[in-house]
Structure formats: C-alpha cells, structure tokens
PDB file of C-alpha atoms in Angstrom:
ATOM      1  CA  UNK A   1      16.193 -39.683  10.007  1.00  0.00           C
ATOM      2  CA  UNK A   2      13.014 -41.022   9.039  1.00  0.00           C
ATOM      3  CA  UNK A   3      12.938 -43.164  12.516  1.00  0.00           C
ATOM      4  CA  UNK A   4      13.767 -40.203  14.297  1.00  0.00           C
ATOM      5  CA  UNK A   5      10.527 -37.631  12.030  1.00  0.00           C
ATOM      6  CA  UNK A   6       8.398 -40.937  13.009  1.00  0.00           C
ATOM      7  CA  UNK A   7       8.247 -40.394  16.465  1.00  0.00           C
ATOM      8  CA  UNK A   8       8.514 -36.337  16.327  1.00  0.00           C
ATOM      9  CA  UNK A   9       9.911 -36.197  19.545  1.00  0.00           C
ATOM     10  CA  UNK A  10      13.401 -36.865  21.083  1.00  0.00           C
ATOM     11  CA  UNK A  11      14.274 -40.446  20.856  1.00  0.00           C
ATOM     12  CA  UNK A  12      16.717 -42.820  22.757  1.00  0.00           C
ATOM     13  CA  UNK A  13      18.967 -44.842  20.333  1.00  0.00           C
ATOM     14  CA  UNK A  14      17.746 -48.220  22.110  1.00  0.00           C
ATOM     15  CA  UNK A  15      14.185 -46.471  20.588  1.00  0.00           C
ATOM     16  CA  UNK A  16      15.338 -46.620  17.042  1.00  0.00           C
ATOM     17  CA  UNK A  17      16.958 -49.714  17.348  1.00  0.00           C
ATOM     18  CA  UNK A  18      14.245 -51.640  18.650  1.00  0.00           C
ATOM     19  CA  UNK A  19      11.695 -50.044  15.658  1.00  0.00           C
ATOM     20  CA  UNK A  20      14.422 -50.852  13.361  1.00  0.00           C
ATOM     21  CA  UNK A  21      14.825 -54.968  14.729  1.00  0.00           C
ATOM     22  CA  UNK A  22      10.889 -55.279  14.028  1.00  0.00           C
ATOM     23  CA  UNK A  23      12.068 -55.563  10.127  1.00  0.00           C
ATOM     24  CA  UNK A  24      15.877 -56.400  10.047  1.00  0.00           C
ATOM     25  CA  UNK A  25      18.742 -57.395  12.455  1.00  0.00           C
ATOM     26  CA  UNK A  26      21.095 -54.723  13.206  1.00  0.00           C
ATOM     27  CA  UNK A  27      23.378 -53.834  15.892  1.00  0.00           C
ATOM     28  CA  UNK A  28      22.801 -51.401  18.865  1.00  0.00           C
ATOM     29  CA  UNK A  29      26.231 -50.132  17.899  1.00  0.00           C
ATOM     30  CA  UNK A  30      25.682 -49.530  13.843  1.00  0.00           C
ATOM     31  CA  UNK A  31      22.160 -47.550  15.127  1.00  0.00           C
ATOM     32  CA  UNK A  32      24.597 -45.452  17.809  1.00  0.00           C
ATOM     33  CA  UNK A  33      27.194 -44.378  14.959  1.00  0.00           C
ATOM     34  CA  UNK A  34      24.580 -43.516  12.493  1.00  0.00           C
ATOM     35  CA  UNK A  35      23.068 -41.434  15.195  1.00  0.00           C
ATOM     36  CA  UNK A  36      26.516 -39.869  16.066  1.00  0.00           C
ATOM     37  CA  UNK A  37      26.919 -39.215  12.304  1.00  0.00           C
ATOM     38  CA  UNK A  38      23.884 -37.646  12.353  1.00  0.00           C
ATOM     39  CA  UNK A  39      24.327 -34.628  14.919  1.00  0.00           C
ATOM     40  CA  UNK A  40      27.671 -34.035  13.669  1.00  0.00           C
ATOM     41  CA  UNK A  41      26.366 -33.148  10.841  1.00  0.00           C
ATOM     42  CA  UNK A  42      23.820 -30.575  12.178  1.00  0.00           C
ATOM     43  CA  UNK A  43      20.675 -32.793  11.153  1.00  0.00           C
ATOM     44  CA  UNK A  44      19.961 -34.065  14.540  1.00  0.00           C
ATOM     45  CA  UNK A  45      20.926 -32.259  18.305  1.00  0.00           C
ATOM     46  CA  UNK A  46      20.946 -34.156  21.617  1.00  0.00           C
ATOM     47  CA  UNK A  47      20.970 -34.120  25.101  1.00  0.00           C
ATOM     48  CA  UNK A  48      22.441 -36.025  27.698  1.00  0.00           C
ATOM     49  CA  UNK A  49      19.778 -38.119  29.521  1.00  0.00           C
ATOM     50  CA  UNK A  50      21.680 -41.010  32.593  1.00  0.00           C
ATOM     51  CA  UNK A  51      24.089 -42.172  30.184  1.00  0.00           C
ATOM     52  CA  UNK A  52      22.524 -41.810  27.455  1.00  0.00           C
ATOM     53  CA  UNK A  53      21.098 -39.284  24.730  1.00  0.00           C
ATOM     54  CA  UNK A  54      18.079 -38.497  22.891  1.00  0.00           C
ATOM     55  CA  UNK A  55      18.186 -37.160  19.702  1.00  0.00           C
ATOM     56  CA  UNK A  56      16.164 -34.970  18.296  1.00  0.00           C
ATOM     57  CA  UNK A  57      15.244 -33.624  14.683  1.00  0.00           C
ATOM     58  CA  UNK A  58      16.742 -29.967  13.816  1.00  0.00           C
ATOM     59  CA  UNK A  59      14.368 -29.703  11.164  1.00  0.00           C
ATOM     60  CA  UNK A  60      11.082 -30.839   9.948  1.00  0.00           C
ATOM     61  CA  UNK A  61      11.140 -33.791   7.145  1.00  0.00           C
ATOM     62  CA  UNK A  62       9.197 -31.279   5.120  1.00  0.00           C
ATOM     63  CA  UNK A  63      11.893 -28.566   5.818  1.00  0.00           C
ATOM     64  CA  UNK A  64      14.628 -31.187   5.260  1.00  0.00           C
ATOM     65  CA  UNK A  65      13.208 -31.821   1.749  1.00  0.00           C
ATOM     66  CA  UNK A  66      12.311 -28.449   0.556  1.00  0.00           C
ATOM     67  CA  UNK A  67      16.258 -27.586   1.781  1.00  0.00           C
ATOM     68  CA  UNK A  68      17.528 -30.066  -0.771  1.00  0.00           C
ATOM     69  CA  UNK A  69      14.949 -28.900  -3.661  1.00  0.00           C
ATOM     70  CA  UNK A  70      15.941 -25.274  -3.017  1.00  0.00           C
ATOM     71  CA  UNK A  71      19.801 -26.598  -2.640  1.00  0.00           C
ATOM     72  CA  UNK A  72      19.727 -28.149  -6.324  1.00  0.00           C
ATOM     73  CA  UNK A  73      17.711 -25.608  -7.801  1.00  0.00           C
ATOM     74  CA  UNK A  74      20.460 -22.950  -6.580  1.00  0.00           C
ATOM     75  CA  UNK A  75      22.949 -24.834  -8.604  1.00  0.00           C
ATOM     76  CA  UNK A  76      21.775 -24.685 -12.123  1.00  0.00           C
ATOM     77  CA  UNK A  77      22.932 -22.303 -14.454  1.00  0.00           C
ATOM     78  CA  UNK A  78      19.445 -22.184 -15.800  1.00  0.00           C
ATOM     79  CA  UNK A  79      17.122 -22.066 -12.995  1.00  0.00           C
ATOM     80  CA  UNK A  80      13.991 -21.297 -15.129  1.00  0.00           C
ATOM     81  CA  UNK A  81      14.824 -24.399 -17.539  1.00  0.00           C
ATOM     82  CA  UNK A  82      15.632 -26.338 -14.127  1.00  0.00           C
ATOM     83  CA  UNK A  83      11.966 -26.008 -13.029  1.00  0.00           C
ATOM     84  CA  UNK A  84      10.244 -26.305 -16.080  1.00  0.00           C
ATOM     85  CA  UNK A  85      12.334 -30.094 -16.187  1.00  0.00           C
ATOM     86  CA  UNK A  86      11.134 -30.878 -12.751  1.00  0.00           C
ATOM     87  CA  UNK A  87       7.387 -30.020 -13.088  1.00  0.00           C
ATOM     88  CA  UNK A  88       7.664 -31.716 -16.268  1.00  0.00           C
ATOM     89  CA  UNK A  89       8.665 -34.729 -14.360  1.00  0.00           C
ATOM     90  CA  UNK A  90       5.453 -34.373 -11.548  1.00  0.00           C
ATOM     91  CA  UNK A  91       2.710 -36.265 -11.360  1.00  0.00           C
ATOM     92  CA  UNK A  92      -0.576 -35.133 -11.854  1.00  0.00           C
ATOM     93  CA  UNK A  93      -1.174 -35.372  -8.029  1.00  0.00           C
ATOM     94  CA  UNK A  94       2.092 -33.555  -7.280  1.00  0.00           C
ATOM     95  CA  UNK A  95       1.055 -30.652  -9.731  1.00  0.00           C
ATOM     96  CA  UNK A  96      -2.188 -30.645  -7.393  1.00  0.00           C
ATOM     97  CA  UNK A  97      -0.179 -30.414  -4.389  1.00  0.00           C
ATOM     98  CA  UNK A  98       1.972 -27.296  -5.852  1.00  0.00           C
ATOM     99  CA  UNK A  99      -0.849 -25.822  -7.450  1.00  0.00           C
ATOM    100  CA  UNK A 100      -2.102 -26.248  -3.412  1.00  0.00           C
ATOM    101  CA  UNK A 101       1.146 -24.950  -2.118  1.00  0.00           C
ATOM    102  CA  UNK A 102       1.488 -21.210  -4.133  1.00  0.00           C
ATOM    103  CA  UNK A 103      -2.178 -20.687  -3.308  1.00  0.00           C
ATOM    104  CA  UNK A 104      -1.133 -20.965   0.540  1.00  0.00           C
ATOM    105  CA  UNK A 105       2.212 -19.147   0.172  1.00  0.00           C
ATOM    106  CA  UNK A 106       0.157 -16.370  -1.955  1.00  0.00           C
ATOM    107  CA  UNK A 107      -2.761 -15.848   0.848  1.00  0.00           C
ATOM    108  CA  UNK A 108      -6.186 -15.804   0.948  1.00  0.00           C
ATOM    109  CA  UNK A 109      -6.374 -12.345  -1.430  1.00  0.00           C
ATOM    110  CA  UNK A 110      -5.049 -14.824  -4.705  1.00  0.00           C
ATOM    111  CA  UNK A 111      -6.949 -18.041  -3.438  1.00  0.00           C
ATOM    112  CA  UNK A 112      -9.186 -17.827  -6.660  1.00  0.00           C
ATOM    113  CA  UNK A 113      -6.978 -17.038 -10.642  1.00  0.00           C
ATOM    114  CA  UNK A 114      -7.154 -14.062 -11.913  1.00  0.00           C
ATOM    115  CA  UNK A 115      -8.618 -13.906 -15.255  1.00  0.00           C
ATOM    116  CA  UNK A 116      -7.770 -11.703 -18.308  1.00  0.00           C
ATOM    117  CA  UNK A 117     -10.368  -9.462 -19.399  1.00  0.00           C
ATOM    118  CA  UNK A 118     -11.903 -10.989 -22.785  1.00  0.00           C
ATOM    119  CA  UNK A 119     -10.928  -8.295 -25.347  1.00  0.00           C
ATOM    120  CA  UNK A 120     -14.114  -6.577 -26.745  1.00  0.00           C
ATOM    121  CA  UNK A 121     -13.502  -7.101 -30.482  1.00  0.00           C
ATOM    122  CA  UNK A 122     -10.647 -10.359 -30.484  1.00  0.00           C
ATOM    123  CA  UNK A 123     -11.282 -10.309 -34.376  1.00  0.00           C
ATOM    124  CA  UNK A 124      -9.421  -7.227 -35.426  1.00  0.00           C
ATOM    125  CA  UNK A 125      -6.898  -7.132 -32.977  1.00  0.00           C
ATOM    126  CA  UNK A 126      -5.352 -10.819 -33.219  1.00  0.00           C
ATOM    127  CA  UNK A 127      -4.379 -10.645 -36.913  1.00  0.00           C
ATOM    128  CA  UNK A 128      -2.632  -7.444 -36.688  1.00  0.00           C
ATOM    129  CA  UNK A 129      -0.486  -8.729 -34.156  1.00  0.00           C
ATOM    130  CA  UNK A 130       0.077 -12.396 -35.829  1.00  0.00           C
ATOM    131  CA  UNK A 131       1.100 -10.871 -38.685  1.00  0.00           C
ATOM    132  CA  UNK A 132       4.755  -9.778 -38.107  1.00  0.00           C
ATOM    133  CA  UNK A 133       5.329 -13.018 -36.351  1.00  0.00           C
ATOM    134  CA  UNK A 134       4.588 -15.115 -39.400  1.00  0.00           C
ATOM    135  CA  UNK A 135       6.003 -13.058 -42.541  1.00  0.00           C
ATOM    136  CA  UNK A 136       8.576 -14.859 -44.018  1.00  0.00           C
ATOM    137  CA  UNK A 137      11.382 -12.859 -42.818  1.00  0.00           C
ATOM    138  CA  UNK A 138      11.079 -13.561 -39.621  1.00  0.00           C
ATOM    139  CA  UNK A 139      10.548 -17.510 -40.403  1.00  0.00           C
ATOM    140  CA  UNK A 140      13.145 -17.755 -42.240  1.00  0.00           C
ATOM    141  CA  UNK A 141      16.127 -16.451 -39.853  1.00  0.00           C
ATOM    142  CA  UNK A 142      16.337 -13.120 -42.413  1.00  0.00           C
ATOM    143  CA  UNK A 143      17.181  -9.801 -40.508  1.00  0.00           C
ATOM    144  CA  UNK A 144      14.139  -9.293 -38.911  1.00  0.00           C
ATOM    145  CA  UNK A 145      14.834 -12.615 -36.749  1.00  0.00           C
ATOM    146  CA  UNK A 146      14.435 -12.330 -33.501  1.00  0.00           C
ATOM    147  CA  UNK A 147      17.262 -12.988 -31.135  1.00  0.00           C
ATOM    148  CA  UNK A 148      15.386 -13.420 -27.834  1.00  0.00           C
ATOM    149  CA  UNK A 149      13.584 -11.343 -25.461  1.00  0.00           C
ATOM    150  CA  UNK A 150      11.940 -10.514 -22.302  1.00  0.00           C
ATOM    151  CA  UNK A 151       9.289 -12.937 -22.948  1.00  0.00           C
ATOM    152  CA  UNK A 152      11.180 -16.025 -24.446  1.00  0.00           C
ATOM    153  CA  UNK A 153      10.786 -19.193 -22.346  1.00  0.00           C
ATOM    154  CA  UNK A 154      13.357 -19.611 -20.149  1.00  0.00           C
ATOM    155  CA  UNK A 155      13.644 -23.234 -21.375  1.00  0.00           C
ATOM    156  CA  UNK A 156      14.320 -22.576 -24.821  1.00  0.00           C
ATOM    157  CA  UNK A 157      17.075 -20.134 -24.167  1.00  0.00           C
ATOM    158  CA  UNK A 158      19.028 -22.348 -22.621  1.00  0.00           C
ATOM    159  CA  UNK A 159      18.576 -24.617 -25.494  1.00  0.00           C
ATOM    160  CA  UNK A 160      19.566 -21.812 -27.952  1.00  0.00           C
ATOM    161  CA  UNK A 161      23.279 -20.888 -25.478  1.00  0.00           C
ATOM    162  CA  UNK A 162      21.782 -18.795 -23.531  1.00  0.00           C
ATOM    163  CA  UNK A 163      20.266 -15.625 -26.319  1.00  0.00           C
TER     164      UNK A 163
END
C-alpha cells in the first residue's frame, strides 16, 4: 500500500515492482499476488488497461490509518480509559498535531481556548467546597464515600470495575 499512496495515482504492477527492485530483489509474480490480495480485500480497485491493470488506492493513507484508530478504539470496553492510554503514549509532537487536529475539526469559531472566568473572591469560595472532600469520612471509605459519579475520570473507573 505504501508503494501504491507514493505515487497517488493508479499504478501498473511492473510500476511497483520496479520501485520495489531499487532496494531488494523480488519477483514480478510475489508484487502481482500481493496486488491481487490487495483489491480483494477492498483496499485497492483496478481497471483493466491492454493486459494489464492499474491499481488504485480506495482510500487515503490518512483515511486508512484513522480507520484502524477508530476500529480499535470501537473495541474497548472502556473507551474513555482507551484514549487516555493512547495519548499517554504520544509524543510531545503528536500531542501538537492533535491539539492541531480538534482545532480544525472544531472550526474557526473555537480556534482560540476558552477560558473560565476568574471567580471574584477565590478565597471564600474554595474552602467551603474542599471541605467535604477532605473530612475524614469521606477519606476513610466511611458512609459518606463516594461511589463514583458524573465527573469521575473515566480511567479510574475502569480501574475501580467499572463504579
């Protein structure tokens, strides 16, 4: 596939072959099957050209990759803990590019972050709400523990089985 997203353009199998024999042997025949394998699977289409074809890409490589991310994503039980693992994983160049990416799929209208308002008077209002989180109740698993809620991360529940 990558021979075939090179070119961007319908390609003979004598094509590939030939860009494949600048950096290994390999035989016309093991290039034709691959290519065979390849549109019966859906990833490639061709047309007849004398008596032979040209293949073509179905999708873009870019398409191709985002259908496999989407594909394993779609199988976790835990899709929220799923992506918090794989942005874990990203480099700080590939958090660039995503940070890039949502700011094009969200339009111009979100291009800069929205801020919070600063609350007038932060003083009085954070202890009151610290509080309840840190009596010793709740620290200590008592009744007043909490079981989970709307905003518990997504990571940690799956940790906990799920609550």
């Amino acid at each position: 596939m990558t021979r075939v997203w090179k070119w961007n353009r319908p390609v003979t199998v004598r094509e590939v072959l030939e860009d494949l024999q600048q950096e290994r042997s390999i035989a016309y025949t093991t290039v034709m099957t691959v290519l065979d394998n390849l549109h019966q699977k859906g990833w490639v289409r061709r047309e007849a050209e004398g008596r032979a074809y040209r293949y073509e890409a179905v999708s873009t490589r870019a398409a191709y990759a985002a259908a496999l991310m989407n594909d394993a994503w779609s199988q976790s039980d835990n899709p929220a803990a799923a992506l918090v693992a794989f942005f874990g994983m990203m480099s700080e160049e590939q958090r660039g590019a995503l940070r890039d990416a949502v700011r094009i799929v969200q339009g111009p209208e979100t291009a800069e972050p929205v801020r919070e308002p600063e609350p007038a008077e932060p003083e009085r209002a954070a202890p009151e709400r610290a509080e309840p989180a840190s009596s010793p109740t709740a620290e200590n698993g008592g009744s007043g523990a909490s079981t989970g809620g709307a905003g518990e991360n997504p990571a940690s529940a799956s940790e906990c089985g799920g609550r």
